[in-house]
mmCIF file of C-alpha atoms in Angstrom:
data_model
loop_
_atom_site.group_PDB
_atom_site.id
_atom_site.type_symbol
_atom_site.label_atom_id
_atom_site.label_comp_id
_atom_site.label_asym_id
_atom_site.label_seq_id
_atom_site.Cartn_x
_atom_site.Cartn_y
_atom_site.Cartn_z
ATOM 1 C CA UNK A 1 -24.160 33.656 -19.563
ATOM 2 C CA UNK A 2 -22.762 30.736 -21.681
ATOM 3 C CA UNK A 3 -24.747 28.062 -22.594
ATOM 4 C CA UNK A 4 -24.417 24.468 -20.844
ATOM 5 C CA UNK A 5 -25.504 21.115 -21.478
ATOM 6 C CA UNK A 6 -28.920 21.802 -20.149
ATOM 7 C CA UNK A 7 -29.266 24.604 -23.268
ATOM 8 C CA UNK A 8 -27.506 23.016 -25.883
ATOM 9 C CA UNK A 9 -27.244 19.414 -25.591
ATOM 10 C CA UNK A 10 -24.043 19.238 -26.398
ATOM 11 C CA UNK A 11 -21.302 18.241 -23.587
ATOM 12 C CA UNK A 12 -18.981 20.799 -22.482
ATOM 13 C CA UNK A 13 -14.752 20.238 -24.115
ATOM 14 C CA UNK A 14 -12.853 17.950 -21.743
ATOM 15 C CA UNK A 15 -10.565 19.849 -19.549
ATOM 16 C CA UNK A 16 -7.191 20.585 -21.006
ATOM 17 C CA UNK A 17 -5.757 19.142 -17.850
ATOM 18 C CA UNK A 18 -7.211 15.857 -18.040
ATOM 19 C CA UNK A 19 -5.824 15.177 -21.328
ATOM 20 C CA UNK A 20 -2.345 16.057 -19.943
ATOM 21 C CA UNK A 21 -2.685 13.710 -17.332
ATOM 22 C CA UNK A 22 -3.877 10.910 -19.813
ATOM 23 C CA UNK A 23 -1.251 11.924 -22.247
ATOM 24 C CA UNK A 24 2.065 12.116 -19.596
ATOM 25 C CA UNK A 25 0.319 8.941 -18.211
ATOM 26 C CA UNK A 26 0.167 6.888 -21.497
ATOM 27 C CA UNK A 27 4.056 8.298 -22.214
ATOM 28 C CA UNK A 28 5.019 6.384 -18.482
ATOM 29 C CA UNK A 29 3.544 3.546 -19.198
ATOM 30 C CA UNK A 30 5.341 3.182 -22.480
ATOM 31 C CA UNK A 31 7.838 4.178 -21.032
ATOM 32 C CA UNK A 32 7.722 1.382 -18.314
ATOM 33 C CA UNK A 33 7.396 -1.329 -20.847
ATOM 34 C CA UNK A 34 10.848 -0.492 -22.351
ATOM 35 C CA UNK A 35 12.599 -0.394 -19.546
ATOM 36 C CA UNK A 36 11.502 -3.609 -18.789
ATOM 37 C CA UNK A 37 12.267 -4.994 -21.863
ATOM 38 C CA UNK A 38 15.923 -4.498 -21.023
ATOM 39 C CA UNK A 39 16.446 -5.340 -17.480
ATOM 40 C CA UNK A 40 17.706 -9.047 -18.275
ATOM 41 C CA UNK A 41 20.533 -7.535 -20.474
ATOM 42 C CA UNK A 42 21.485 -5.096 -18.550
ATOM 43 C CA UNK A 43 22.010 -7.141 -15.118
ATOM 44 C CA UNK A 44 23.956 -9.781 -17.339
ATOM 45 C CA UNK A 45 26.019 -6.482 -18.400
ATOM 46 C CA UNK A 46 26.405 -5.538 -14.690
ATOM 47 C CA UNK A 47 27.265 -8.615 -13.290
ATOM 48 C CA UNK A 48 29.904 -8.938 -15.918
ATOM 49 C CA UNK A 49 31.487 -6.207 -14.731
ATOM 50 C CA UNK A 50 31.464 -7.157 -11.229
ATOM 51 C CA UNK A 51 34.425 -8.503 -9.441
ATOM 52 C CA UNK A 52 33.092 -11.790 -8.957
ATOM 53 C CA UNK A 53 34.099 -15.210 -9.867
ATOM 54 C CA UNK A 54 31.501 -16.090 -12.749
ATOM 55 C CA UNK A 55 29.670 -19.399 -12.127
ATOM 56 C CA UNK A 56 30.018 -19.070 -8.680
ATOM 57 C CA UNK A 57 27.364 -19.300 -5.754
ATOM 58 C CA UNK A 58 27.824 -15.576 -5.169
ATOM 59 C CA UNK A 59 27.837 -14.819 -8.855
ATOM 60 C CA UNK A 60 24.389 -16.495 -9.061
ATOM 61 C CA UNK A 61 22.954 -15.082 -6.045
ATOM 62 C CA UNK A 62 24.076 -11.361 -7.212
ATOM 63 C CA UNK A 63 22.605 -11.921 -10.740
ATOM 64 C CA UNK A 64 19.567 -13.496 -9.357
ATOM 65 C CA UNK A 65 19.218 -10.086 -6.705
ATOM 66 C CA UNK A 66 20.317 -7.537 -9.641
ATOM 67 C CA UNK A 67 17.670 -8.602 -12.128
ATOM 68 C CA UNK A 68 14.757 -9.416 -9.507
ATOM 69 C CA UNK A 69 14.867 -6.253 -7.107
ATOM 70 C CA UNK A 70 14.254 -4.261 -10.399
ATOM 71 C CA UNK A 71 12.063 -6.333 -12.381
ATOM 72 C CA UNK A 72 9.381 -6.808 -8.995
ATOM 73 C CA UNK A 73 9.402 -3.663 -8.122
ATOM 74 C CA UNK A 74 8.559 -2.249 -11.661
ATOM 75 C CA UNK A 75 5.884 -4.802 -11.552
ATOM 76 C CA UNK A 76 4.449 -4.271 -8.391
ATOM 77 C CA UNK A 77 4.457 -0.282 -9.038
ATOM 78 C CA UNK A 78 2.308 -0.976 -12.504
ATOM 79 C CA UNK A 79 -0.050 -3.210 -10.737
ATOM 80 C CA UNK A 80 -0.482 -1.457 -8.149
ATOM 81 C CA UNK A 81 -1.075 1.945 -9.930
ATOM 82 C CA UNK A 82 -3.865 0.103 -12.443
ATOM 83 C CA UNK A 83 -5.734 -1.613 -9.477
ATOM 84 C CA UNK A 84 -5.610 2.006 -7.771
ATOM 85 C CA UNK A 85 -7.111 3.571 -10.737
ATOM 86 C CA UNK A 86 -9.557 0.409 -10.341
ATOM 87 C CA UNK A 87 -10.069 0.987 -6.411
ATOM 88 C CA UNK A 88 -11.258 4.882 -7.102
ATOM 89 C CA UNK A 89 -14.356 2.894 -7.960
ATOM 90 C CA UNK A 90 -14.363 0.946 -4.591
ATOM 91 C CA UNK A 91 -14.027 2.865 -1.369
ATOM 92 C CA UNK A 92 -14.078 0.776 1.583
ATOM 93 C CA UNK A 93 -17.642 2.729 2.362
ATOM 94 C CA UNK A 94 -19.091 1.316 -1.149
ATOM 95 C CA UNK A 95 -17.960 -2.182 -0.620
ATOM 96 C CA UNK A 96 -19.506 -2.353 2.790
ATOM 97 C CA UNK A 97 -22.534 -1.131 1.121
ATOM 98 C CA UNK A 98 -22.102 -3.708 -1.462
ATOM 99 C CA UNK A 99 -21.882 -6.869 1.060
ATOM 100 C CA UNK A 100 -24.906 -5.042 3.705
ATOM 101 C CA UNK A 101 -28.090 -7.540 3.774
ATOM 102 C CA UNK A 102 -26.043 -10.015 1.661
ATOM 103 C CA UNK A 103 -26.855 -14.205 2.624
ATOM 104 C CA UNK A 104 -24.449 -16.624 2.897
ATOM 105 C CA UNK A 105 -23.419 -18.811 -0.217
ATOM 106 C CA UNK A 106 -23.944 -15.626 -2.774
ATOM 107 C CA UNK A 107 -22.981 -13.740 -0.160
ATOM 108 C CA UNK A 108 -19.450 -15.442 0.348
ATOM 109 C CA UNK A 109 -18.786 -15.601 -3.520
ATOM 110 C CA UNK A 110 -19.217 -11.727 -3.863
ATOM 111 C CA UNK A 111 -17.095 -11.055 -1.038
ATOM 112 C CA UNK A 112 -14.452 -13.028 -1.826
ATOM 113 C CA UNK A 113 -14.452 -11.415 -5.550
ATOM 114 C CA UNK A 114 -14.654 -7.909 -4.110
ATOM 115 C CA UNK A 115 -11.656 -9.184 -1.830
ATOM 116 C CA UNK A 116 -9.382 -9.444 -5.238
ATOM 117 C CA UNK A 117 -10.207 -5.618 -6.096
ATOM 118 C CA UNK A 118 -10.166 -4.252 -3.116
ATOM 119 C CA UNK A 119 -6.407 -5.256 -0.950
ATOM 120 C CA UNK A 120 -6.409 -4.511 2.502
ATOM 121 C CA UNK A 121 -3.260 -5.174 4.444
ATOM 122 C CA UNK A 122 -3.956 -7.150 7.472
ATOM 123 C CA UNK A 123 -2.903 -3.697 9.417
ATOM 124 C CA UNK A 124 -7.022 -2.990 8.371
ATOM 125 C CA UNK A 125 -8.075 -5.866 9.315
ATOM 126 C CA UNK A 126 -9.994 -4.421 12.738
ATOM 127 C CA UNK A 127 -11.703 -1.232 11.501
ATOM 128 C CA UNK A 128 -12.820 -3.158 8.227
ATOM 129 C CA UNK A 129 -14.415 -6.060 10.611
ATOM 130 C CA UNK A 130 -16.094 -3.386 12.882
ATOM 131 C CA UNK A 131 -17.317 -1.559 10.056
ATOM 132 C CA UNK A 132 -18.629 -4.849 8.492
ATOM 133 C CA UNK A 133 -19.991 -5.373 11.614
ATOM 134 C CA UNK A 134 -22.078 -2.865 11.713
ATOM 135 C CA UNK A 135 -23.105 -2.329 8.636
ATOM 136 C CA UNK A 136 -24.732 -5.725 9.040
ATOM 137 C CA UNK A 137 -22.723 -8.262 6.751
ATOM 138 C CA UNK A 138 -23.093 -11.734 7.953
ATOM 139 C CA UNK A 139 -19.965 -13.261 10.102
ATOM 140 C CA UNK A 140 -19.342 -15.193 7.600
ATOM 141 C CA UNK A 141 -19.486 -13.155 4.239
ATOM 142 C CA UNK A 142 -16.928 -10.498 6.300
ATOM 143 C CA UNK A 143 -14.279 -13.858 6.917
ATOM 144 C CA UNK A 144 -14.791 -14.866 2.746
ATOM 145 C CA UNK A 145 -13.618 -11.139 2.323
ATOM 146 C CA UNK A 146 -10.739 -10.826 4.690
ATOM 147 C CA UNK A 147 -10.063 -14.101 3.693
ATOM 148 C CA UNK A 148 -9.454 -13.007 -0.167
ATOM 149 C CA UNK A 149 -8.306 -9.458 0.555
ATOM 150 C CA UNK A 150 -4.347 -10.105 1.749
ATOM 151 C CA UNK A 151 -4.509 -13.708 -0.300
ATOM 152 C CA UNK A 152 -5.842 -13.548 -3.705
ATOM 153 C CA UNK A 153 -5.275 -9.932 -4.471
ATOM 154 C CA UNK A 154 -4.076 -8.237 -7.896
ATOM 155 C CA UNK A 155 -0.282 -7.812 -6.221
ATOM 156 C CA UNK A 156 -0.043 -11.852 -6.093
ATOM 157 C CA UNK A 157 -2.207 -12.329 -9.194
ATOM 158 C CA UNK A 158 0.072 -9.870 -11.050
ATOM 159 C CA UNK A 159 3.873 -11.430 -10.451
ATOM 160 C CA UNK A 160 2.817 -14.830 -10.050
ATOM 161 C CA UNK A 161 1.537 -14.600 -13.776
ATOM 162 C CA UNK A 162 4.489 -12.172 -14.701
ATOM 163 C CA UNK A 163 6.898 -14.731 -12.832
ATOM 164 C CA UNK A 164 5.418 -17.943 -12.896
ATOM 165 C CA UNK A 165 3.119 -17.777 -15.529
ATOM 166 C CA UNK A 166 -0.687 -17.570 -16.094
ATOM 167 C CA UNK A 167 -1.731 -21.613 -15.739
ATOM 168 C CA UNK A 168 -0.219 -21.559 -12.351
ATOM 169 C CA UNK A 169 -1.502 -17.513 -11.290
ATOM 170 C CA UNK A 170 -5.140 -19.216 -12.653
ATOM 171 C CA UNK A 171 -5.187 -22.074 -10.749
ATOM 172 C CA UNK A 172 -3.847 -20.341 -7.581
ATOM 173 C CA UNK A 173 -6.939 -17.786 -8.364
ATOM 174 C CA UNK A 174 -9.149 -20.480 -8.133
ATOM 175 C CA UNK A 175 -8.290 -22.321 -5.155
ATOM 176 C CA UNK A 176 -7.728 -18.763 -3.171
ATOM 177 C CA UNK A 177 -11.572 -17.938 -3.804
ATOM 178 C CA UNK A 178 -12.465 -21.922 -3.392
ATOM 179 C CA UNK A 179 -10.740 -21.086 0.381
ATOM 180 C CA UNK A 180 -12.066 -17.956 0.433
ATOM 181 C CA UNK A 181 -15.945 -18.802 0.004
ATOM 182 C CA UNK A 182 -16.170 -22.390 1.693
ATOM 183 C CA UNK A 183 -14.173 -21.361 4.924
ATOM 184 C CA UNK A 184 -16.389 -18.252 4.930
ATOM 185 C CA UNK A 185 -19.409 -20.257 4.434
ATOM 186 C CA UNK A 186 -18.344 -23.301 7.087
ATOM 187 C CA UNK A 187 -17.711 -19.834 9.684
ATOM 188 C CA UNK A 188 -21.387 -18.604 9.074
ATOM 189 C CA UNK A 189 -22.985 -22.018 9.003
ATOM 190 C CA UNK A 190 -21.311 -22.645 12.213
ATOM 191 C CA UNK A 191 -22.730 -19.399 14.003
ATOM 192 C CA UNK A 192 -20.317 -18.251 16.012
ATOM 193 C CA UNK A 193 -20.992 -14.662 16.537
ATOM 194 C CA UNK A 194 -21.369 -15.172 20.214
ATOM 195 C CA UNK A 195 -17.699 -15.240 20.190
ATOM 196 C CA UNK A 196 -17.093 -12.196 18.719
ATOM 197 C CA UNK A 197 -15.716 -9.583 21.654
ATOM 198 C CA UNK A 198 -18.171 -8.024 23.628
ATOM 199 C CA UNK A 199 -17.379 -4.460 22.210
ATOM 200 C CA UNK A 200 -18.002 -5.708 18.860
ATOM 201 C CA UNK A 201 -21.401 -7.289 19.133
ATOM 202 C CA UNK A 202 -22.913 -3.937 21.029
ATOM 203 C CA UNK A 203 -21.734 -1.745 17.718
ATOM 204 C CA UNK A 204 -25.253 -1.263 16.988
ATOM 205 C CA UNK A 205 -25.918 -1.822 12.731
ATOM 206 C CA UNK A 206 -26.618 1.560 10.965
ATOM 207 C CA UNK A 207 -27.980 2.251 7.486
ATOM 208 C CA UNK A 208 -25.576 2.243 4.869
ATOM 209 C CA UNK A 209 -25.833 4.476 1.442
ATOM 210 C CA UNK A 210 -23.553 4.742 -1.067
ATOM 211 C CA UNK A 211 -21.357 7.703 -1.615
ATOM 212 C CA UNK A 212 -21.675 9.757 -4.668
ATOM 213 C CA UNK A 213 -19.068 8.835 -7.388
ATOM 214 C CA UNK A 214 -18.209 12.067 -8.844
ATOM 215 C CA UNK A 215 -14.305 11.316 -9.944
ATOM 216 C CA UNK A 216 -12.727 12.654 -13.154
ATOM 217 C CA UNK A 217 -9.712 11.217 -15.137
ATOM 218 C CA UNK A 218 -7.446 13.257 -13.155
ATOM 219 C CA UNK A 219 -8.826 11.940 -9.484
ATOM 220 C CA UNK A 220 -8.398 8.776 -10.586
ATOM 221 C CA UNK A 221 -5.013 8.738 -11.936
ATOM 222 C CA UNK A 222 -3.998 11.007 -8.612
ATOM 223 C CA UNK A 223 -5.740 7.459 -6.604
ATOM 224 C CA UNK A 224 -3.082 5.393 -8.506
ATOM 225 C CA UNK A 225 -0.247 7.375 -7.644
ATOM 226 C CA UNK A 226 -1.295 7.389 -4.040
ATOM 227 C CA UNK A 227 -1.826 3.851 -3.893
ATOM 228 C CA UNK A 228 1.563 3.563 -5.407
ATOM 229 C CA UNK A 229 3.229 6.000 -2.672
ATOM 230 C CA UNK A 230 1.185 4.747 -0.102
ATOM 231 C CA UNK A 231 1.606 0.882 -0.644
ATOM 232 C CA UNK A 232 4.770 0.688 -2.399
ATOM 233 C CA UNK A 233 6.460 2.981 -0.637
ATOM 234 C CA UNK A 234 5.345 0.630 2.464
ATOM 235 C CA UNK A 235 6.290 -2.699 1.283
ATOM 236 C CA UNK A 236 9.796 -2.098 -0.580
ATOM 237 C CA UNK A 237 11.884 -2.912 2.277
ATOM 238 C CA UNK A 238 10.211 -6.030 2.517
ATOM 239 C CA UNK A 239 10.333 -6.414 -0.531
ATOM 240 C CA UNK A 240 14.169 -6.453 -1.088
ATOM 241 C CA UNK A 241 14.602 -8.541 2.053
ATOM 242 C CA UNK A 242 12.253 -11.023 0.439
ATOM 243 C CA UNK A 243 14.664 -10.749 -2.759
ATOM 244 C CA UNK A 244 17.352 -10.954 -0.667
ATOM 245 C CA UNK A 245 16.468 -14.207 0.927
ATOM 246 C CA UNK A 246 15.365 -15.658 -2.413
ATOM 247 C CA UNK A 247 19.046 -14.763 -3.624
ATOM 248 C CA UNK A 248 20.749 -16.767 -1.197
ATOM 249 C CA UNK A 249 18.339 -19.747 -1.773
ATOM 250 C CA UNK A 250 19.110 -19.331 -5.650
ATOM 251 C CA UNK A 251 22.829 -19.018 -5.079
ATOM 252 C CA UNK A 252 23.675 -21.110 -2.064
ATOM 253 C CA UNK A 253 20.851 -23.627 -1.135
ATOM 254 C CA UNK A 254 21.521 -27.236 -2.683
ATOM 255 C CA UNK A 255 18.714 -28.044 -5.223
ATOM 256 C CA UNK A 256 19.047 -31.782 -3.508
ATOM 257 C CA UNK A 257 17.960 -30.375 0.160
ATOM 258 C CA UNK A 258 15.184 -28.447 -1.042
ATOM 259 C CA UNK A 259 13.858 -31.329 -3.104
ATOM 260 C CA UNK A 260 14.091 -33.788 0.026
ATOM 261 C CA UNK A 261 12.384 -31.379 2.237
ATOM 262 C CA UNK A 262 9.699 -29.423 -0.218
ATOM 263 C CA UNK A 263 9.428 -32.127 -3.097
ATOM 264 C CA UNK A 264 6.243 -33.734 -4.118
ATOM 265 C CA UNK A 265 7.672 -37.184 -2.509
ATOM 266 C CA UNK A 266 8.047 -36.196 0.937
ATOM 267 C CA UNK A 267 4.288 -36.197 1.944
ATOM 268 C CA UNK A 268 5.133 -34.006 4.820
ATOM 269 C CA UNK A 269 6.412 -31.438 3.037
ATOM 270 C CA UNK A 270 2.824 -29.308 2.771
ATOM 271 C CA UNK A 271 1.980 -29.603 6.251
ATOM 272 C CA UNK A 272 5.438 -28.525 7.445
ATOM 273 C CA UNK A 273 5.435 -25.842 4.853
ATOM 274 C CA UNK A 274 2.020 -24.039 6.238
ATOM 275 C CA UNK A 275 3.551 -24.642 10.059
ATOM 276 C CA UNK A 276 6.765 -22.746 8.752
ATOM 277 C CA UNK A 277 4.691 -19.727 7.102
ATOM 278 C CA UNK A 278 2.490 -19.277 10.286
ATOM 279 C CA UNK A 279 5.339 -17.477 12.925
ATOM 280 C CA UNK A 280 6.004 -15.315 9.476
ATOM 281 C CA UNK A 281 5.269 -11.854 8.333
ATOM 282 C CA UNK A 282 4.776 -10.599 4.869
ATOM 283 C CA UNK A 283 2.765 -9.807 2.135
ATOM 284 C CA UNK A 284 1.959 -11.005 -1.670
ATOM 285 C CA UNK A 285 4.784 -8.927 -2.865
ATOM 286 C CA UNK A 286 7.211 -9.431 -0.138
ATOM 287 C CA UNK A 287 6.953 -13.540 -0.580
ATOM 288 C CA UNK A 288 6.613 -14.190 -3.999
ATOM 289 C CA UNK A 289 10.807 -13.852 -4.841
ATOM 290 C CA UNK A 290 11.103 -16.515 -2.674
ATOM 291 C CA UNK A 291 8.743 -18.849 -4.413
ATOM 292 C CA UNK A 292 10.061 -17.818 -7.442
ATOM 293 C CA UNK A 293 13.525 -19.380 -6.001
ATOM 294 C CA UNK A 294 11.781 -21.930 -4.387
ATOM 295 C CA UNK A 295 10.556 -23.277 -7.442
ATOM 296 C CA UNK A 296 13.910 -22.596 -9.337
ATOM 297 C CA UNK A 297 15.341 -24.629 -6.730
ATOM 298 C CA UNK A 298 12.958 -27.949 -7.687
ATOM 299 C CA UNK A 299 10.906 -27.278 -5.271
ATOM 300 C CA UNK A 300 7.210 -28.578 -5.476
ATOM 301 C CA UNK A 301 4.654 -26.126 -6.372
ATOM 302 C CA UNK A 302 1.944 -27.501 -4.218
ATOM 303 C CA UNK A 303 4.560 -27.143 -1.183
ATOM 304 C CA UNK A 304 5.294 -23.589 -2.272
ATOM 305 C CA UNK A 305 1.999 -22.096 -2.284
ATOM 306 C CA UNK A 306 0.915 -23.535 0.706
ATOM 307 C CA UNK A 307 3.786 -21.634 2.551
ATOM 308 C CA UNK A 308 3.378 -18.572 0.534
ATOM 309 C CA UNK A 309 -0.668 -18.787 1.735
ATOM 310 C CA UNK A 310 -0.211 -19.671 5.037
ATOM 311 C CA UNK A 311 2.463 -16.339 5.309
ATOM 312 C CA UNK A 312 -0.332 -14.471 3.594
ATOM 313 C CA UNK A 313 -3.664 -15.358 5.112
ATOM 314 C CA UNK A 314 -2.114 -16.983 8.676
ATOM 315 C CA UNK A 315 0.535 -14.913 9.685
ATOM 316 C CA UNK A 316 1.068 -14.516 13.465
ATOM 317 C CA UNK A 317 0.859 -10.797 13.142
ATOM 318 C CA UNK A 318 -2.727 -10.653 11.823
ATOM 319 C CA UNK A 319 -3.779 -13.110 14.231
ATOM 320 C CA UNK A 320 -2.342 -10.778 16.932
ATOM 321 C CA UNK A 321 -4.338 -8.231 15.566
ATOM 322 C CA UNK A 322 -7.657 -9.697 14.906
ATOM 323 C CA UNK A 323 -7.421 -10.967 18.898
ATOM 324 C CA UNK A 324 -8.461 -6.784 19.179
ATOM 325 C CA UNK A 325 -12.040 -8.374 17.747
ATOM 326 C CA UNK A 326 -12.458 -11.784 17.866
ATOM 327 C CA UNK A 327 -12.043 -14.370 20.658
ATOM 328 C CA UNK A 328 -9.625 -17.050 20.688
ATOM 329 C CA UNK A 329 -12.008 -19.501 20.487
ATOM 330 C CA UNK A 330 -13.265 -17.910 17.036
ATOM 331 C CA UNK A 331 -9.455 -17.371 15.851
ATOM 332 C CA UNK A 332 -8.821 -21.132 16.260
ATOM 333 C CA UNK A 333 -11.773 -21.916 13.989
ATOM 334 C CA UNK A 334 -10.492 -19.430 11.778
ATOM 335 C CA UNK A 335 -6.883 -20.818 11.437
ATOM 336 C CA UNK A 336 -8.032 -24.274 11.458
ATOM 337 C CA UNK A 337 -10.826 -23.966 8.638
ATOM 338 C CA UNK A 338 -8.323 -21.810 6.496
ATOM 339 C CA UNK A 339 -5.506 -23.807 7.346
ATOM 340 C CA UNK A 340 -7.561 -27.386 6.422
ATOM 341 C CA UNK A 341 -8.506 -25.048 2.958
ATOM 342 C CA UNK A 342 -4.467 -24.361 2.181
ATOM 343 C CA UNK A 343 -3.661 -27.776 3.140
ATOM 344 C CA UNK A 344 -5.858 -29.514 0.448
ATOM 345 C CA UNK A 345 -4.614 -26.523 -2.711
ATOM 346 C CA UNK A 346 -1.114 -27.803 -1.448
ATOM 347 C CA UNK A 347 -1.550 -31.145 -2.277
ATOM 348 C CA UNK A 348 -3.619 -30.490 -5.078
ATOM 349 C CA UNK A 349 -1.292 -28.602 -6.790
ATOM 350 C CA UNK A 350 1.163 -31.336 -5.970
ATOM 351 C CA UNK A 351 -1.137 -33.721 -7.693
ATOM 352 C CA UNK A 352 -1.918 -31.421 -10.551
ATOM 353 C CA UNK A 353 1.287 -30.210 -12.058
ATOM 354 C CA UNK A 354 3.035 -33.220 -11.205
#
């Protein structure tokens, strides 16, 4: 019988086939980075070549959709496979298990944090608040999480500070948890659970334990790819139609209108912005091309944000789906303390990179 740890106290060789994976990994990553490195030229060479007039509306709008369909997508896929590697470590079993017995106040700031590394799309939105539910998280710890979750996630995180740049992807980190914990603190204070659908407050609370973490290298690489297949291969469409739209606003929308209608002078501008993101659908990925030709545009980055949160976190569809759950009484709280909480970042950001 060969001898194992137990016998010798030495470990056993890594597998053969982890080191592959690491190795082919590494090689696609480097990989990545120098394709990136030459998207700019290479649309400028392509739209060269095109049978456009250059300097043109359309000439801008096809360079602007040519270099950004690319360069988010690459981006999204590399986030998206390094926060799936990161996920392996946080099954949506284990972070109910992480927020079970939590208070509020403590309880709200680790939720929202565990929100950033842990995305669910608002399509999980109802099994995840059932599951809270009965696992026994306070009301308003599980709104601080599915507050963060679609909002302040590693997608946004990633291409605002790829796109944008890291002052602005900091500050909007901060304000999304600021929302995040204080609306889901305001909810619990406010004890509203009697609102909650009958169905929901019957789920009777049952013991949670953790599950054993057993994952090599290789499972967790294999949870990156999935997440990449599974959630990029999801959002692309949206994510080319978000492109899309941000072409046309970067080739064809007057930098004058925007400015009178988003800029940091009209004071209406943040309130109509969060009213115009409310009837929409999209997610992190899907929205940010359009603030990035928002902003191009002159628009201000208060204004901006607040839209691109209120799509996020107040989107009609997730409100349609949360009605499964909660009343309407208890949506209406919700929209109004998140919406108060985007709001005030909107004008703050106004105020602060003026």
């Amino acid at each position: 019988m060969s001898a194992d740890l137990s016998l010798t106290g030495r470990k056993p060789p890594r597998d053969a086939s982890s080191l592959t994976w690491a190795a082919v990994t590494a090689a696609a990553i480097a990989l990545w980075f120098v394709v990136y490195a030459q998207l700019a030229p290479f649309s400028q060479w392509l739209v060269a070549r095109l049978p456009v007039e250059q300097g043109s509306h359309l000439a801008e709008a096809v360079a602007f959709f040519i270099y950004d369909t690319p360069k988010v997508l690459m981006l999204l896929t590399l986030v998206v496979f390094a926060m799936g590697v990161v996920r392996s470590f946080f099954s949506a079993e284990r972070t109910r298990a992480l927020l079970a017995g939590k208070r509020e106040g403590l309880g709200n700031i680790a939720a929202a944090g565990l929100g950033i590394v842990t995305p669910f799309c608002s399509c999980s939105a109802v099994p995840l608040f059932v599951g809270f539910v009965s696992a026994g998280v306070p009301l308003g710890v599980t709104f601080s999480f599915l507050i963060a979750a679609p909002m302040v996630n590693e997608v946004a995180l990633g291409l605002l500070f790829a796109l944008v740049g890291w002052k602005v992807a900091l500050t909007y980190l901060a304000f999304g948890l600021s929302i995040a914990i204080i609306a889901g603190w305001v909810i619990g204070r406010l004890h509203l659970e009697g609102w909650l659908e009958d169905w929901v407050r019957n789920v009777r609370a049952s013991p949670v334990e953790l599950p054993p973490n057993g994952m090599t290298l290789v499972d967790r690489i294999r949870a990156g790819l999935d997440a990449v297949r599974d959630i990029v291969g999801k959002v692309w469409m949206w994510i080319i139609a978000g492109i899309a739209a941000g072409a046309f606003i970067h080739g064809y929308v007057p930098e004058d209108l925007l400015a009178s209608i988003m800029g940091r002078d009209a004071w209406w501008s943040v309130p109509a912005a969060v009213l115009l993101g409310i009837p929409m659908y999209s997610n992190a990925a899907g929205i940010i091309p359009v603030v990035e030709a928002l902003l191009a545009k002159g628009a201000a980055l208060g204004t901006v944000l607040a839209f691109m949160m209120a799509v996020i976190a107040l989107s009609l569809p997730e409100m349609i789906i949360l009605r499964k759950v909660l009343s309407l009484k208890l949506i209406a709280v919700f929209v109004g303390v998140v919406g108060i909480g985007i709001l005030a970042v909107g004008f703050l950001f106004n105020a602060l990179f003026s």
